[in-house]
C-alpha cells in the first residue's frame, strides 16, 4: 500500500483539522497513520501540519479519526483512559499546530 | 601510586594541549599556499597569438584541432590560475569582507576577477577584449544574507558546469562543429562564472527557485466541513459497495462518476483499476475546492449519493 503525505493548515481549530483528515481518508480510501507539525522552514512562517496517509484495500472498514488535545502528561493519561473506555485506540500522538500554537495531540480511532 | 598519579597528570596535560591545538587550528583555519604552478602564468600571450595565427592559417583538420585544443586548454589553465588566486584572497579575507558594501565598492559592472588595468597584454586580456562583464540587478538585502563561502561554492558550481561542457565539446567535436571562436565564447563564460556577479546571481536564482518550489509543495488541504465529511462517507460506501457487487448497474454508476471527472474507463475495466481511479479522483479534491465540488456533483449525477 502506498503512503501519501499531505499538509494541513496549522492555524485551523482542532475539530476543523479532524474533519479535514476524515474527509481525506474517505475520498482517498486511506487512513492517517501519523500526524505531526511539518518539519523545516516554510515560506512566510506558515504553520503547517503534515499527515501521513496509508492506502487501504477495497472494502477495509476504517473507523473515523478522533483528535484530542492534551495539556500535560497528567491530562494525557486521563484523555487516553476516557477514549479507551469509549472503545477507541490510540493511533498516534505528536505535537502539531492547533489554532497556530504547538499542541500535543493524540489521534484515536 | 605516585607514578600512576603523575602519569594521569601527563595524560591530562597532553589532552589539554591537544584540545588547545585543535581549537587553535579551527580558529585559524587557513588555506595552504598555492603552488608556483598555480600562481605563475605559463601559457603566455605570445604563445597564444602564435597559436592563433597558425590555427587560422592551417588547412588540415588535425593541425587545426591540435591548435584549438592547445589554445583552449591553455586559456582554461590561465582562467583556473586567476580564479584560484581570487578565490583564495576572498577566502582569506572572508572575516573582513562585507558582501553588501564591498561588492558595491568593487563596482557592479567591473567586479570581475581581473581589473581592466591588470588585463593588459595577457591571455585573459586577449580573451576578454571587448567584453564588459555581466550586469546584475541586485537586492542589497539579499546580498547581506550571503556568506563568502556560499558565494565561492556557487561560483565553483557554475564553473564546473561550463568547464564540463568545454571539455566534452573539445573531446568530441571537430573544428567545423566547434571552432576556436565557439570555444572562446565558452571560455569567456567560464571566466565570468568565477566572478562575484555570477556567484551572487547564481545564489539569487537558487533562492528564488527554492522559494517557488517550497511554496508549490506547501499546498495545504482545503478545510472540510461536517457536510463534506458526511458526503465523503456516503461516496466511499457507495463506491465500495458497487465495486464489491456483481450488479453491472452498480458498477455503471462508478464508471459514470469516474468518466465525469476525466477518467476513461468502462464497465469491463478491472475492479482494481476502477478502485485506484476512485482513489485518485478523491485525492485530487484534497487541495482544490473546485474539484471537490465537481466530485460531489458527479457522485450525485451518477446516483452514488442523493
CSV table of C-alpha atoms in Angstrom, one decimal:
chain,number,residue,atom,x,y,z
A,1,UNK,CA,0.0,0.0,0.0
A,2,UNK,CA,1.3,3.5,-0.9
A,3,UNK,CA,1.9,6.2,1.7
A,4,UNK,CA,1.0,9.7,0.9
A,5,UNK,CA,1.9,12.9,2.8
A,6,UNK,CA,-0.4,15.9,2.9
A,7,UNK,CA,-0.3,19.3,4.5
A,8,UNK,CA,-2.9,20.7,6.8
A,9,UNK,CA,-3.2,24.4,7.8
A,10,UNK,CA,-2.0,24.6,11.4
A,11,UNK,CA,-4.0,27.7,12.1
A,12,UNK,CA,-7.2,25.7,11.9
A,13,UNK,CA,-9.0,24.7,15.1
A,14,UNK,CA,-8.7,21.0,16.2
A,15,UNK,CA,-12.2,20.0,15.1
A,16,UNK,CA,-11.6,21.5,11.6
A,17,UNK,CA,-8.4,19.6,11.3
A,18,UNK,CA,-10.2,16.4,12.4
A,19,UNK,CA,-12.9,16.9,9.8
A,20,UNK,CA,-10.3,17.6,7.1
A,21,UNK,CA,-8.4,14.4,7.9
A,22,UNK,CA,-11.6,12.3,8.0
A,23,UNK,CA,-12.6,13.8,4.6
A,24,UNK,CA,-9.3,12.9,3.1
A,25,UNK,CA,-9.4,9.4,4.5
A,26,UNK,CA,-12.9,8.7,2.9
A,27,UNK,CA,-12.4,10.2,-0.5
A,28,UNK,CA,-8.8,8.9,-0.8
A,29,UNK,CA,-9.5,5.4,0.6
A,30,UNK,CA,-6.7,5.8,3.1
A,31,UNK,CA,-6.1,6.1,6.9
A,32,UNK,CA,-4.0,8.5,8.8
A,33,UNK,CA,-1.0,6.7,10.4
A,34,UNK,CA,0.9,9.8,11.6
A,35,UNK,CA,0.2,13.5,12.2
A,36,UNK,CA,2.9,16.0,13.2
A,37,UNK,CA,4.0,19.6,12.7
A,38,UNK,CA,5.6,19.9,9.3
A,39,UNK,CA,9.4,19.9,9.6
A,40,UNK,CA,11.6,22.6,8.1
A,41,UNK,CA,11.2,26.3,7.4
A,42,UNK,CA,8.1,27.3,5.4
A,43,UNK,CA,7.6,30.4,3.4
A,44,UNK,CA,6.2,33.4,5.3
A,45,UNK,CA,6.4,31.5,8.6
A,46,UNK,CA,3.4,29.3,7.7
A,47,UNK,CA,2.3,26.9,10.4
A,48,UNK,CA,1.6,23.7,8.8
A,49,UNK,CA,1.0,20.1,9.9
A,50,UNK,CA,1.8,17.0,7.9
A,51,UNK,CA,-0.4,14.0,7.7
A,52,UNK,CA,0.9,10.6,6.6
A,53,UNK,CA,-1.9,8.6,4.9
A,54,UNK,CA,-1.6,4.9,4.1
A,55,UNK,CA,-3.8,3.5,1.4
A,56,UNK,CA,-6.4,0.9,2.5
A,57,UNK,CA,-7.6,-2.0,0.3
A,58,UNK,CA,-11.1,-2.1,-1.1
A,59,UNK,CA,-13.6,-3.0,1.5
A,60,UNK,CA,-11.5,-2.4,4.5
A,61,UNK,CA,-13.5,-0.6,7.2
A,62,UNK,CA,-11.7,2.4,8.7
A,63,UNK,CA,-13.2,3.8,11.9
A,64,UNK,CA,-13.5,7.7,12.0
A,65,UNK,CA,-10.4,9.5,13.3
A,66,UNK,CA,-10.8,11.5,16.5
A,67,UNK,CA,-8.3,14.1,17.7
A,68,UNK,CA,-7.8,15.2,21.3
A,69,UNK,CA,-5.5,17.9,22.5
A,70,UNK,CA,-3.8,17.5,25.8
A,71,UNK,CA,-2.0,20.0,28.1
A,72,UNK,CA,0.4,17.8,30.0
A,73,UNK,CA,1.2,14.2,30.8
A,74,UNK,CA,-1.4,14.1,33.6
A,75,UNK,CA,-4.3,15.1,31.3
A,76,UNK,CA,-2.9,12.8,28.6
A,77,UNK,CA,-3.4,9.8,30.9
A,78,UNK,CA,-7.0,10.7,31.6
A,79,UNK,CA,-7.8,11.5,28.0
A,80,UNK,CA,-6.4,8.2,26.9
A,81,UNK,CA,-8.3,6.4,29.6
A,82,UNK,CA,-11.6,8.1,28.6
A,83,UNK,CA,-11.1,7.2,24.9
A,84,UNK,CA,-10.2,3.6,25.7
A,85,UNK,CA,-13.4,3.3,27.7
A,86,UNK,CA,-15.3,4.7,24.6
A,87,UNK,CA,-13.8,1.8,22.5
A,88,UNK,CA,-11.2,3.8,20.7
A,89,UNK,CA,-7.5,3.0,20.4
A,90,UNK,CA,-4.5,5.4,20.1
A,91,UNK,CA,-3.3,5.7,16.5
A,92,UNK,CA,-0.6,8.4,17.0
A,93,UNK,CA,0.5,11.2,19.3
A,94,UNK,CA,2.6,14.1,18.5
A,95,UNK,CA,3.0,17.9,18.7
A,96,UNK,CA,1.0,19.7,15.9
A,97,UNK,CA,-0.1,23.2,15.4
A,98,UNK,CA,-3.6,23.9,16.6
A,99,UNK,CA,-5.0,27.4,16.0
A,100,UNK,CA,-1.4,28.3,15.3
A,101,UNK,CA,0.0,27.0,18.6
A,102,UNK,CA,2.1,23.9,19.1
A,103,UNK,CA,-0.1,21.4,20.9
A,104,UNK,CA,0.3,17.8,22.0
A,105,UNK,CA,-2.4,15.9,20.1
A,106,UNK,CA,-3.5,12.3,20.3
A,107,UNK,CA,-5.2,10.6,17.5
A,108,UNK,CA,-7.8,7.9,18.3
A,109,UNK,CA,-9.8,5.5,16.1
B,1,UNK,CA,50.6,5.2,43.3
B,2,UNK,CA,52.7,8.3,42.8
B,3,UNK,CA,53.7,7.2,39.3
B,4,UNK,CA,50.1,6.5,38.4
B,5,UNK,CA,49.1,10.0,39.5
B,6,UNK,CA,51.8,11.7,37.5
B,7,UNK,CA,51.1,9.5,34.5
B,8,UNK,CA,47.5,10.7,34.7
B,9,UNK,CA,48.6,14.3,35.1
B,10,UNK,CA,50.8,13.9,32.0
B,11,UNK,CA,47.9,12.4,30.1
B,12,UNK,CA,45.6,15.2,31.1
B,13,UNK,CA,48.2,17.9,30.1
B,14,UNK,CA,48.7,16.1,26.8
B,15,UNK,CA,44.9,16.0,26.2
B,16,UNK,CA,44.6,19.7,27.2
B,17,UNK,CA,47.4,20.6,24.7
B,18,UNK,CA,45.8,18.5,22.1
B,19,UNK,CA,42.5,20.3,22.6
B,20,UNK,CA,44.1,23.7,22.6
B,21,UNK,CA,45.9,22.8,19.4
B,22,UNK,CA,42.7,21.6,17.8
B,23,UNK,CA,40.7,24.7,18.8
B,24,UNK,CA,43.5,27.0,17.8
B,25,UNK,CA,43.6,25.4,14.4
B,26,UNK,CA,39.9,25.7,14.0
B,27,UNK,CA,40.1,29.3,14.8
B,28,UNK,CA,42.9,30.0,12.4
B,29,UNK,CA,41.6,27.9,9.5
B,30,UNK,CA,43.8,28.8,6.5
B,31,UNK,CA,44.3,27.5,3.1
B,32,UNK,CA,47.7,26.1,2.0
B,33,UNK,CA,49.9,28.4,-0.1
B,34,UNK,CA,49.3,27.9,-3.8
B,35,UNK,CA,52.0,26.3,-5.8
B,36,UNK,CA,54.0,28.4,-8.2
B,37,UNK,CA,52.5,26.3,-11.0
B,38,UNK,CA,49.2,27.9,-10.0
B,39,UNK,CA,50.4,31.4,-9.3
B,40,UNK,CA,52.6,31.8,-12.4
B,41,UNK,CA,51.4,32.4,-15.9
B,42,UNK,CA,52.5,29.5,-18.1
B,43,UNK,CA,50.5,29.8,-21.3
B,44,UNK,CA,51.7,33.3,-22.3
B,45,UNK,CA,50.2,35.9,-24.5
B,46,UNK,CA,53.0,35.4,-27.1
B,47,UNK,CA,52.4,31.7,-27.3
B,48,UNK,CA,48.7,32.3,-27.6
B,49,UNK,CA,48.9,34.8,-30.5
B,50,UNK,CA,51.3,32.4,-32.4
B,51,UNK,CA,48.9,29.5,-31.9
B,52,UNK,CA,46.0,31.6,-33.1
B,53,UNK,CA,47.9,32.7,-36.2
B,54,UNK,CA,48.9,29.1,-37.0
B,55,UNK,CA,45.3,27.9,-36.3
B,56,UNK,CA,43.8,30.5,-38.8
B,57,UNK,CA,46.4,29.6,-41.4
B,58,UNK,CA,46.2,25.8,-41.0
B,59,UNK,CA,44.4,23.9,-43.8
B,60,UNK,CA,44.3,20.4,-42.4
B,61,UNK,CA,41.9,19.4,-39.6
B,62,UNK,CA,44.4,17.5,-37.5
B,63,UNK,CA,46.6,20.7,-37.1
B,64,UNK,CA,43.6,23.0,-36.6
B,65,UNK,CA,42.2,20.7,-33.9
B,66,UNK,CA,45.5,20.3,-32.1
B,67,UNK,CA,46.0,24.1,-32.0
B,68,UNK,CA,42.4,24.7,-31.0
B,69,UNK,CA,42.7,22.3,-28.1
B,70,UNK,CA,46.1,23.7,-27.1
B,71,UNK,CA,44.7,27.3,-27.0
B,72,UNK,CA,41.5,26.2,-25.2
B,73,UNK,CA,43.3,24.2,-22.5
B,74,UNK,CA,46.0,26.9,-22.2
B,75,UNK,CA,43.4,29.6,-21.7
B,76,UNK,CA,41.4,27.4,-19.3
B,77,UNK,CA,44.5,26.9,-17.2
B,78,UNK,CA,45.0,30.7,-17.0
B,79,UNK,CA,41.4,31.2,-16.0
B,80,UNK,CA,41.9,28.5,-13.4
B,81,UNK,CA,45.1,30.2,-12.1
B,82,UNK,CA,43.5,33.6,-11.8
B,83,UNK,CA,40.3,32.1,-10.3
B,84,UNK,CA,42.3,30.2,-7.6
B,85,UNK,CA,44.2,33.3,-6.6
B,86,UNK,CA,41.0,35.2,-6.4
B,87,UNK,CA,39.1,32.5,-4.5
B,88,UNK,CA,42.0,32.3,-2.0
B,89,UNK,CA,42.0,36.1,-1.4
B,90,UNK,CA,38.3,36.0,-0.9
B,91,UNK,CA,38.5,33.1,1.5
B,92,UNK,CA,41.5,34.5,3.5
B,93,UNK,CA,39.7,37.9,3.9
B,94,UNK,CA,36.3,36.5,4.5
B,95,UNK,CA,36.2,37.8,8.1
B,96,UNK,CA,36.5,41.3,6.9
B,97,UNK,CA,34.7,41.0,3.7
B,98,UNK,CA,31.3,42.5,3.7
B,99,UNK,CA,29.4,41.3,0.7
B,100,UNK,CA,26.9,44.2,0.6
B,101,UNK,CA,29.3,47.1,0.9
B,102,UNK,CA,32.5,45.6,-0.6
B,103,UNK,CA,30.7,44.5,-3.6
B,104,UNK,CA,29.3,47.9,-4.2
B,105,UNK,CA,32.8,49.4,-3.7
B,106,UNK,CA,34.2,47.0,-6.3
B,107,UNK,CA,31.8,48.4,-8.8
B,108,UNK,CA,28.9,46.5,-10.2
B,109,UNK,CA,30.0,46.2,-13.8
B,110,UNK,CA,33.7,45.7,-13.2
B,111,UNK,CA,33.8,43.5,-10.1
B,112,UNK,CA,35.5,40.7,-12.0
B,113,UNK,CA,38.5,38.6,-11.1
B,114,UNK,CA,40.8,40.8,-13.2
B,115,UNK,CA,40.5,44.5,-13.3
B,116,UNK,CA,40.8,46.2,-16.7
B,117,UNK,CA,44.3,47.6,-15.7
B,118,UNK,CA,45.6,44.1,-14.9
B,119,UNK,CA,44.4,42.7,-18.1
B,120,UNK,CA,46.9,44.4,-20.4
B,121,UNK,CA,48.7,42.1,-22.8
B,122,UNK,CA,47.7,38.8,-21.1
B,123,UNK,CA,45.8,35.8,-22.3
B,124,UNK,CA,42.8,37.0,-20.4
B,125,UNK,CA,43.2,40.4,-21.8
B,126,UNK,CA,43.0,38.9,-25.3
B,127,UNK,CA,40.2,36.6,-24.3
B,128,UNK,CA,38.1,39.4,-22.7
B,129,UNK,CA,38.8,42.1,-25.3
B,130,UNK,CA,35.6,44.0,-25.9
B,131,UNK,CA,33.8,42.1,-23.1
B,132,UNK,CA,32.3,44.4,-20.5
B,133,UNK,CA,31.1,41.8,-18.0
B,134,UNK,CA,27.7,40.8,-16.8
B,135,UNK,CA,25.2,43.2,-15.5
B,136,UNK,CA,23.3,42.4,-12.4
B,137,UNK,CA,20.2,43.7,-10.9
B,138,UNK,CA,20.6,43.1,-7.2
B,139,UNK,CA,18.8,43.3,-3.9
B,140,UNK,CA,21.0,44.7,-1.1
B,141,UNK,CA,19.1,42.8,1.5
B,142,UNK,CA,19.7,39.5,-0.4
B,143,UNK,CA,23.4,40.3,-0.6
B,144,UNK,CA,23.7,41.0,3.1
B,145,UNK,CA,22.5,37.5,3.9
B,146,UNK,CA,25.2,35.7,1.9
B,147,UNK,CA,28.5,34.5,3.2
B,148,UNK,CA,31.7,34.4,1.2
B,149,UNK,CA,31.7,30.6,1.5
B,150,UNK,CA,28.3,30.4,-0.1
B,151,UNK,CA,29.3,32.7,-3.0
B,152,UNK,CA,32.5,30.6,-3.6
B,153,UNK,CA,30.5,27.4,-3.6
B,154,UNK,CA,28.1,29.0,-6.0
B,155,UNK,CA,30.8,30.2,-8.3
B,156,UNK,CA,32.5,26.8,-8.3
B,157,UNK,CA,29.3,25.0,-9.2
B,158,UNK,CA,28.7,27.4,-12.1
B,159,UNK,CA,32.3,27.0,-13.3
B,160,UNK,CA,32.2,23.2,-13.1
B,161,UNK,CA,29.2,23.2,-15.4
B,162,UNK,CA,30.8,25.3,-18.0
B,163,UNK,CA,34.2,23.5,-17.8
B,164,UNK,CA,32.5,20.1,-18.3
B,165,UNK,CA,30.8,21.4,-21.4
B,166,UNK,CA,34.0,22.8,-22.9
B,167,UNK,CA,36.0,19.6,-22.2
B,168,UNK,CA,33.2,17.5,-23.7
B,169,UNK,CA,33.0,19.6,-26.9
B,170,UNK,CA,36.8,19.6,-27.3
B,171,UNK,CA,36.9,15.8,-27.0
B,172,UNK,CA,34.0,15.1,-29.3
B,173,UNK,CA,33.7,17.8,-31.9
B,174,UNK,CA,35.9,18.8,-34.8
B,175,UNK,CA,36.8,22.4,-35.6
B,176,UNK,CA,34.0,22.7,-38.1
B,177,UNK,CA,31.5,21.9,-35.3
B,178,UNK,CA,33.4,23.6,-32.5
B,179,UNK,CA,35.8,26.2,-33.9
B,180,UNK,CA,38.1,28.2,-31.6
B,181,UNK,CA,35.7,31.1,-31.8
B,182,UNK,CA,33.0,29.0,-30.2
B,183,UNK,CA,35.5,27.7,-27.6
B,184,UNK,CA,36.4,31.4,-26.9
B,185,UNK,CA,32.8,32.2,-26.2
B,186,UNK,CA,32.6,29.3,-23.7
B,187,UNK,CA,35.9,30.3,-22.1
B,188,UNK,CA,34.6,33.8,-21.6
B,189,UNK,CA,31.5,32.2,-19.9
B,190,UNK,CA,33.9,30.1,-17.8
B,191,UNK,CA,35.8,33.2,-16.7
B,192,UNK,CA,32.6,35.1,-15.7
B,193,UNK,CA,31.3,32.1,-13.9
B,194,UNK,CA,34.1,32.7,-11.5
B,195,UNK,CA,33.2,36.3,-10.6
B,196,UNK,CA,31.2,37.8,-7.7
B,197,UNK,CA,28.4,38.8,-10.0
B,198,UNK,CA,28.0,35.3,-11.2
B,199,UNK,CA,28.2,33.8,-7.7
B,200,UNK,CA,25.6,36.1,-6.4
B,201,UNK,CA,23.4,35.8,-9.4
B,202,UNK,CA,23.5,32.0,-9.1
B,203,UNK,CA,22.7,32.2,-5.4
B,204,UNK,CA,19.8,34.6,-6.1
B,205,UNK,CA,18.4,32.2,-8.8
B,206,UNK,CA,18.7,29.2,-6.5
B,207,UNK,CA,17.0,31.0,-3.7
B,208,UNK,CA,14.1,32.1,-5.9
B,209,UNK,CA,13.7,28.6,-7.3
B,210,UNK,CA,13.8,27.1,-3.9
B,211,UNK,CA,11.2,29.6,-2.6
B,212,UNK,CA,8.9,28.9,-5.5
B,213,UNK,CA,9.2,25.2,-5.3
B,214,UNK,CA,8.7,25.1,-1.5
B,215,UNK,CA,5.6,27.3,-1.9
B,216,UNK,CA,4.3,24.9,-4.5
B,217,UNK,CA,4.9,21.9,-2.4
B,218,UNK,CA,3.2,23.5,0.6
B,219,UNK,CA,-0.3,23.4,-0.8
B,220,UNK,CA,-2.4,22.7,2.2
B,221,UNK,CA,-5.7,20.8,2.2
B,222,UNK,CA,-8.9,22.8,1.8
B,223,UNK,CA,-10.6,22.6,5.2
B,224,UNK,CA,-13.6,20.2,5.1
B,225,UNK,CA,-16.9,20.9,6.6
B,226,UNK,CA,-19.1,18.4,8.6
B,227,UNK,CA,-21.3,18.1,5.5
B,228,UNK,CA,-18.2,17.4,3.4
B,229,UNK,CA,-17.3,14.5,5.7
B,230,UNK,CA,-20.9,13.2,5.7
B,231,UNK,CA,-20.9,13.3,1.8
B,232,UNK,CA,-17.4,11.7,1.7
B,233,UNK,CA,-18.5,8.8,3.9
B,234,UNK,CA,-21.6,8.3,1.6
B,235,UNK,CA,-19.4,8.3,-1.6
B,236,UNK,CA,-16.9,6.0,-0.1
B,237,UNK,CA,-19.5,3.5,1.0
B,238,UNK,CA,-21.3,3.6,-2.4
B,239,UNK,CA,-18.2,3.1,-4.4
B,240,UNK,CA,-17.1,0.2,-2.1
B,241,UNK,CA,-20.5,-1.5,-2.4
B,242,UNK,CA,-20.7,-1.0,-6.1
B,243,UNK,CA,-17.2,-2.4,-6.8
B,244,UNK,CA,-17.9,-5.4,-4.5
B,245,UNK,CA,-21.2,-6.1,-6.1
B,246,UNK,CA,-21.8,-8.3,-9.1
B,247,UNK,CA,-24.6,-6.0,-10.3
B,248,UNK,CA,-23.5,-4.3,-13.6
B,249,UNK,CA,-25.8,-1.3,-12.9
B,250,UNK,CA,-23.9,-0.6,-9.7
B,251,UNK,CA,-20.6,-0.7,-11.5
B,252,UNK,CA,-22.0,1.6,-14.2
B,253,UNK,CA,-22.5,4.3,-11.6
B,254,UNK,CA,-18.9,4.2,-10.6
B,255,UNK,CA,-17.8,4.3,-14.3
B,256,UNK,CA,-20.1,7.3,-15.0
B,257,UNK,CA,-18.8,9.0,-11.9
B,258,UNK,CA,-15.1,8.5,-12.9
B,259,UNK,CA,-15.7,9.5,-16.5
B,260,UNK,CA,-17.4,12.6,-15.4
B,261,UNK,CA,-14.2,13.5,-13.6
B,262,UNK,CA,-12.0,13.0,-16.6
B,263,UNK,CA,-11.2,9.2,-16.3
B,264,UNK,CA,-11.5,6.9,-19.3
B,265,UNK,CA,-13.0,3.7,-18.0
B,266,UNK,CA,-15.7,1.2,-19.0
B,267,UNK,CA,-17.7,-1.5,-17.2
B,268,UNK,CA,-15.1,-4.0,-18.4
B,269,UNK,CA,-12.3,-2.1,-16.7
B,270,UNK,CA,-10.9,-4.3,-13.9
B,271,UNK,CA,-12.2,-3.6,-10.4
B,272,UNK,CA,-8.7,-2.8,-9.1
B,273,UNK,CA,-8.3,-0.1,-11.8
B,274,UNK,CA,-11.7,1.4,-11.0
B,275,UNK,CA,-10.8,1.4,-7.3
B,276,UNK,CA,-7.4,3.1,-8.0
B,277,UNK,CA,-9.1,5.7,-10.2
B,278,UNK,CA,-11.6,6.4,-7.5
B,279,UNK,CA,-8.8,7.0,-5.1
B,280,UNK,CA,-7.0,9.3,-7.5
B,281,UNK,CA,-10.1,11.5,-8.2
B,282,UNK,CA,-10.7,11.6,-4.4
B,283,UNK,CA,-7.1,12.8,-3.8
B,284,UNK,CA,-7.5,15.5,-6.4
B,285,UNK,CA,-10.1,17.1,-4.1
B,286,UNK,CA,-7.7,17.5,-1.1
B,287,UNK,CA,-6.3,20.8,-2.1
B,288,UNK,CA,-8.7,22.0,-4.8
B,289,UNK,CA,-12.2,23.4,-3.7
B,290,UNK,CA,-13.5,23.4,-7.3
B,291,UNK,CA,-12.6,19.8,-7.8
B,292,UNK,CA,-14.2,18.9,-4.5
B,293,UNK,CA,-17.5,20.5,-5.7
B,294,UNK,CA,-17.3,18.7,-9.1
B,295,UNK,CA,-16.6,15.4,-7.2
B,296,UNK,CA,-19.8,15.6,-5.2
B,297,UNK,CA,-21.8,16.8,-8.2
B,298,UNK,CA,-20.6,13.9,-10.3
B,299,UNK,CA,-21.4,11.5,-7.5
B,300,UNK,CA,-24.9,12.8,-7.3
B,301,UNK,CA,-25.4,12.7,-11.1
B,302,UNK,CA,-24.1,9.1,-11.2
B,303,UNK,CA,-26.6,8.2,-8.5
B,304,UNK,CA,-23.9,7.2,-6.0
B,305,UNK,CA,-25.3,9.7,-3.4
B,306,UNK,CA,-28.5,11.8,-3.3
